[in-house]
Amino acid sequence: MKKIAIIGDRFMLPTIFRDKVVEACGEAHDIRLLEQPWPDVPMEHGYAVEGMDGLKEYVGTTDEIVDFVGDAELVITQLAPFSRGIFERLPNLKFVAVSRGGPVNIDMKAAKEAGVLIVNTPGRNASAVAEFTLGAILAETRLIRTGHESLRKGEWRGELYRADKTGRELSEMTVGVVGYGNIGTKVVRLLRAFGTKVIVHDPYVQLSADDHNSGVEHVSLDDLLSRSDVVTLHPRVTEETRGMMNAERFAMMKPGAVFVNTARGPLVDYDALYEALVDGPLGSAMLETFAVEPVPVDWPLLQLPNVTLTPHIAGASVRTVTYAAEMAAEEVRRYIAGLPPVNPC
């Protein structure tokens, strides 16, 4: 029998984790549950809290996590922090499954030194984000947001039917996809169904034969920006990609182009984006992630009429919850059976 501590929240419900573990591993194990208050309570960031250096996007305090985990050998969580100090206080801990694309709430160096195996769930929300991205693109290119906001104000914008004002179809557009990982590949697959011309930039991947046969092109970032009617971001945040969309790169984009960010806020210089939307080439933008979250109520981009904004919800779907829990439960099963992990960090 293994002692398993499950730390869920109000999105990744601890009961879902438990049910999937029982399905995968049976009922013989000692399972304890803790529900954290996120998203009703915002996340913390390691730079703001003493002893949590290097950790990002987490919920919970050192004492809370240590007291709950106790003598458990295995932990499943989404947002609980695991700092060096926490690992030092949990000598029985040997395994942590993080139901996220990356273990940003884990001190990986400390985990390795403590001999704790960390696994994660890459691609857990790839379908959700890809679908959301298509919705974001359509909201901008087919003037869904523009028409909706006008009607809310009591304005009937009949002139949006004019040839010089109406939207364009994806079948006649070029969409540039930056980042070709789990999400980017799904976005491309969905766009192809619309007959869209798709170009991709990612220096670390190659296109498949199916991509080539479908007319997808792999191009430089500068080429992508200059050719695309829509640019959508999907890379991870690294030192290379941080701030990649700056004033110089926005200036390369086509007049009237649409910019979509459903990836991460640090990829974008938002001051430069504001200028590009007000005085530069961009026609509109759809923003799902931001440099600071929640965004300040007086943030200038909130005031622009050619921007659609959502509160970082692209990855939120019921299927994301169940799929991530299934992936985590399978990792638990493999650990208990002495098998190597599928997704070690």
XYZ file of C-alpha atoms in Angstrom:
345
model
C 0.000 0.000 0.000
C 1.259 3.452 -0.952
C 0.414 6.737 0.732
C -0.698 9.226 -1.922
C -1.384 12.918 -1.236
C -3.560 14.639 -3.851
C -3.528 18.433 -3.881
C -6.123 19.650 -6.343
C -7.978 22.903 -6.763
C -11.295 24.169 -8.100
C -10.298 23.412 -11.680
C -8.247 20.243 -11.312
C -10.564 18.709 -8.749
C -8.884 16.399 -6.229
C -11.800 13.966 -6.510
C -11.136 13.577 -10.255
C -7.484 12.803 -9.556
C -8.532 10.266 -6.909
C -11.060 8.541 -9.183
C -8.513 8.198 -11.979
C -5.877 6.832 -9.573
C -8.356 4.255 -8.280
C -9.216 3.258 -11.852
C -5.534 2.839 -12.707
C -4.185 1.418 -9.456
C -7.077 -0.081 -7.526
C -8.439 0.811 -4.082
C -5.660 -0.606 -1.926
C -3.817 2.685 -1.418
C -4.097 5.341 1.294
C -5.249 8.474 -0.555
C -5.721 11.861 1.105
C -7.241 14.918 -0.611
C -6.722 18.678 -0.348
C -8.586 21.271 -2.433
C -6.824 24.598 -2.961
C -8.908 27.739 -3.652
C -7.510 28.606 -7.112
C -8.839 30.106 -9.412
C -11.017 31.943 -6.887
C -7.763 32.997 -5.195
C -4.905 34.157 -7.463
C -1.578 32.385 -7.825
C 1.658 33.436 -6.189
C 5.051 33.835 -7.868
C 8.342 32.739 -6.343
C 10.050 36.075 -6.682
C 7.509 37.608 -4.301
C 7.769 35.135 -1.418
C 10.828 34.341 0.688
C 12.018 30.764 0.243
C 10.169 30.247 -3.044
C 12.834 31.578 -5.410
C 12.508 30.270 -8.957
C 8.965 28.962 -8.528
C 6.167 30.386 -10.650
C 2.388 30.098 -10.721
C 1.727 28.240 -7.494
C -0.803 28.217 -4.652
C -0.109 27.314 -1.050
C 2.399 27.973 1.723
C 5.323 25.873 2.868
C 3.691 24.881 6.146
C 0.369 24.062 4.488
C 1.958 21.736 1.944
C 4.323 20.053 4.423
C 1.554 19.491 6.974
C -0.779 17.953 4.395
C 1.731 15.765 2.558
C 3.236 14.465 5.797
C 4.617 10.951 5.340
C 3.151 10.392 1.852
C 5.489 8.846 -0.717
C 3.575 10.132 -3.754
C 1.983 13.494 -4.519
C -0.285 14.567 -7.375
C -0.897 18.274 -7.808
C -1.361 21.095 -10.240
C -0.346 24.191 -8.317
C 1.155 23.254 -4.954
C 4.706 24.623 -4.587
C 7.661 22.326 -4.006
C 10.653 24.404 -3.020
C 13.999 23.279 -1.628
C 12.730 23.918 1.887
C 9.658 21.767 1.307
C 11.684 18.851 -0.072
C 13.992 19.057 2.950
C 10.989 18.719 5.275
C 9.434 15.751 3.418
C 12.005 12.917 3.641
C 9.473 10.217 2.658
C 8.495 11.958 -0.588
C 9.754 10.115 -3.693
C 7.362 11.071 -6.515
C 5.456 14.192 -7.623
C 3.110 14.280 -10.615
C 2.411 17.838 -11.766
C -0.637 18.101 -14.012
C 0.814 20.900 -16.132
C 2.761 21.320 -19.331
C 5.856 22.330 -17.348
C 6.871 21.970 -13.668
C 7.101 25.710 -13.034
C 5.987 25.285 -9.408
C 8.805 22.830 -8.656
C 12.442 23.503 -7.763
C 13.797 20.872 -10.140
C 17.380 21.080 -8.927
C 16.273 20.527 -5.337
C 14.009 17.654 -6.423
C 16.898 15.863 -8.108
C 19.163 16.386 -5.108
C 16.421 14.976 -2.869
C 15.934 11.964 -5.156
C 12.319 12.857 -5.948
C 11.009 11.858 -9.375
C 9.000 14.657 -11.047
C 6.637 13.917 -13.922
C 4.244 16.211 -15.754
C 1.407 16.118 -18.291
C 2.557 17.774 -21.528
C -0.199 18.457 -24.031
C -2.950 18.124 -21.439
C -4.754 21.230 -22.730
C -3.432 21.317 -26.300
C -6.807 20.615 -27.894
C -8.550 23.159 -25.689
C -6.057 25.913 -26.504
C -6.040 25.066 -30.209
C -9.837 25.283 -30.399
C -9.793 28.519 -28.439
C -7.191 29.939 -30.817
C -9.404 29.227 -33.808
C -12.273 30.946 -32.003
C -10.013 33.929 -31.304
C -8.968 34.177 -34.943
C -12.566 33.971 -36.149
C -13.696 36.568 -33.611
C -11.269 39.044 -35.163
C -11.333 38.138 -38.841
C -15.132 37.828 -39.086
C -15.821 40.890 -36.902
C -17.674 38.896 -34.257
C -16.266 41.022 -31.440
C -16.889 44.251 -33.355
C -20.515 43.369 -34.091
C -21.176 42.160 -30.558
C -19.803 45.270 -28.870
C -21.741 47.531 -31.216
C -25.047 45.821 -30.501
C -24.364 45.969 -26.760
C -24.136 49.748 -27.187
C -27.384 49.880 -29.179
C -25.588 50.452 -32.490
C -26.642 48.571 -35.621
C -23.450 48.465 -37.686
C -24.975 47.760 -41.071
C -21.908 49.263 -42.731
C -19.940 46.197 -41.692
C -21.474 44.602 -44.790
C -19.576 47.088 -46.975
C -16.795 45.563 -49.061
C -14.245 47.950 -47.573
C -15.196 47.117 -43.974
C -16.317 43.507 -43.856
C -14.192 40.589 -42.689
C -12.229 37.998 -44.631
C -12.529 34.234 -44.774
C -9.760 31.955 -43.579
C -9.773 30.238 -46.961
C -8.279 33.377 -48.534
C -5.836 34.229 -45.766
C -2.312 33.318 -44.707
C -1.947 32.451 -41.031
C 1.487 32.356 -39.424
C 1.903 29.941 -36.518
C 4.883 30.669 -34.256
C 5.820 27.580 -32.238
C 5.090 24.074 -33.515
C 4.698 21.960 -30.395
C 1.635 20.205 -28.990
C -0.614 23.225 -29.460
C 0.850 24.692 -32.632
C 0.500 21.426 -34.523
C -3.172 21.159 -33.563
C -3.804 24.771 -34.594
C -2.290 24.021 -38.000
C -4.454 20.914 -38.379
C -7.603 22.919 -37.644
C -6.610 25.737 -39.983
C -6.014 23.306 -42.824
C -9.679 22.256 -42.596
C -10.612 25.850 -43.489
C -8.393 25.814 -46.576
C -6.072 28.365 -44.997
C -2.554 28.950 -46.267
C -0.416 28.101 -43.233
C 3.198 29.061 -42.615
C 5.114 27.967 -39.517
C 8.156 29.175 -37.631
C 9.924 26.974 -35.111
C 13.711 26.521 -35.325
C 13.615 23.277 -33.340
C 11.132 21.174 -35.325
C 10.685 19.886 -38.841
C 7.456 19.611 -40.776
C 5.955 16.209 -41.412
C 5.412 14.746 -44.843
C 1.695 15.378 -44.356
C 2.427 19.056 -43.673
C 4.470 19.343 -46.861
C 1.779 17.597 -48.888
C -0.803 20.032 -47.513
C 1.215 23.086 -48.491
C 2.375 24.078 -45.013
C 5.677 26.000 -45.196
C 8.459 26.293 -42.618
C 9.832 29.860 -42.772
C 11.925 32.354 -40.813
C 10.192 34.520 -38.250
C 10.766 37.681 -40.288
C 9.258 36.031 -43.367
C 6.278 34.813 -41.369
C 5.571 38.252 -39.931
C 5.768 40.000 -43.301
C 3.514 37.487 -45.103
C 0.811 36.653 -42.551
C -2.679 38.112 -42.334
C -2.889 36.553 -38.869
C -0.001 35.753 -36.507
C -0.676 33.399 -33.598
C 1.883 32.616 -30.874
C 2.485 29.132 -29.410
C 6.117 28.855 -28.204
C 7.284 28.270 -24.665
C 8.816 31.124 -22.710
C 12.609 30.843 -22.846
C 15.419 33.353 -22.809
C 15.258 33.208 -26.592
C 11.520 33.846 -26.883
C 10.996 36.287 -23.999
C 9.896 39.605 -25.505
C 10.210 38.211 -29.030
C 7.271 40.293 -30.241
C 8.735 43.774 -29.830
C 8.414 47.071 -31.700
C 10.760 45.965 -34.465
C 8.830 42.781 -35.111
C 5.397 44.384 -34.950
C 6.624 46.876 -37.572
C 7.297 43.938 -39.933
C 3.665 42.848 -39.960
C 1.246 43.498 -42.800
C -1.071 46.525 -42.608
C -4.343 45.405 -41.041
C -2.896 42.124 -39.718
C -4.370 40.357 -36.694
C -2.175 39.369 -33.735
C -3.235 36.532 -31.393
C -1.533 35.486 -28.148
C -2.996 32.463 -26.369
C 0.477 31.332 -25.209
C 2.231 33.361 -22.491
C 2.435 37.046 -21.632
C 6.242 37.347 -21.430
C 6.499 36.604 -25.161
C 5.198 40.096 -25.919
C 6.273 43.689 -25.315
C 2.819 45.029 -24.548
C 3.840 48.681 -24.775
C 5.055 48.002 -28.312
C 1.837 46.137 -29.073
C -0.205 49.120 -27.906
C 1.695 51.413 -30.273
C 1.301 48.945 -33.131
C -2.463 48.878 -32.578
C -2.800 52.653 -32.273
C -0.247 54.013 -34.743
C 1.286 50.972 -36.399
C 0.309 48.306 -38.877
C -1.934 46.065 -36.770
C -5.640 45.954 -37.469
C -6.585 44.170 -34.253
C -5.413 41.783 -31.555
C -6.815 38.989 -29.430
C -5.030 38.608 -26.082
C -5.525 35.734 -23.676
C -2.327 36.061 -21.635
C -0.617 39.104 -20.174
C 2.584 40.406 -18.622
C 0.787 40.853 -15.281
C -2.210 38.761 -14.272
C -4.800 39.848 -13.310
C -4.361 42.876 -15.566
C -4.596 46.318 -13.912
C -7.994 47.938 -14.355
C -6.345 51.015 -15.889
C -4.230 49.041 -18.372
C -4.171 50.999 -21.674
C -4.921 47.981 -23.868
C -8.253 47.570 -22.093
C -9.353 50.878 -23.586
C -8.677 50.094 -27.247
C -11.647 49.261 -29.487
C -9.679 46.884 -31.700
C -8.656 44.391 -29.000
C -10.424 41.300 -27.652
C -9.290 40.121 -24.211
C -10.027 37.035 -22.134
C -8.744 36.152 -18.613
C -6.279 33.332 -19.434
C -8.937 30.655 -19.944
C -7.892 29.030 -23.240
C -6.781 25.821 -21.542
C -9.857 25.554 -19.332
C -12.098 22.705 -20.452
C -13.663 19.668 -18.829
C -11.579 17.421 -21.070
C -8.385 19.110 -19.885
C -9.285 18.100 -16.333
C -10.015 14.468 -17.090
C -7.151 14.017 -19.552
C -4.548 15.502 -17.180
C -5.866 13.335 -14.332
C -5.634 10.233 -16.543
C -2.032 11.073 -17.477
C -1.071 11.645 -13.834
C -2.780 8.430 -12.718
C -0.912 6.424 -15.349
C 2.373 7.839 -14.058
C 1.390 6.779 -10.531
C 0.554 3.286 -11.770
C 3.910 2.991 -13.506
C 5.818 4.225 -10.452
C 4.076 1.717 -8.176
C 4.726 -1.060 -10.710
C 8.419 -0.140 -10.948
C 8.124 0.973 -14.572
C 9.862 4.042 -16.064
C 7.779 7.213 -16.341
C 6.239 8.362 -19.608
C 6.896 12.066 -19.041
C 9.797 12.624 -16.635
C 10.908 16.217 -16.095
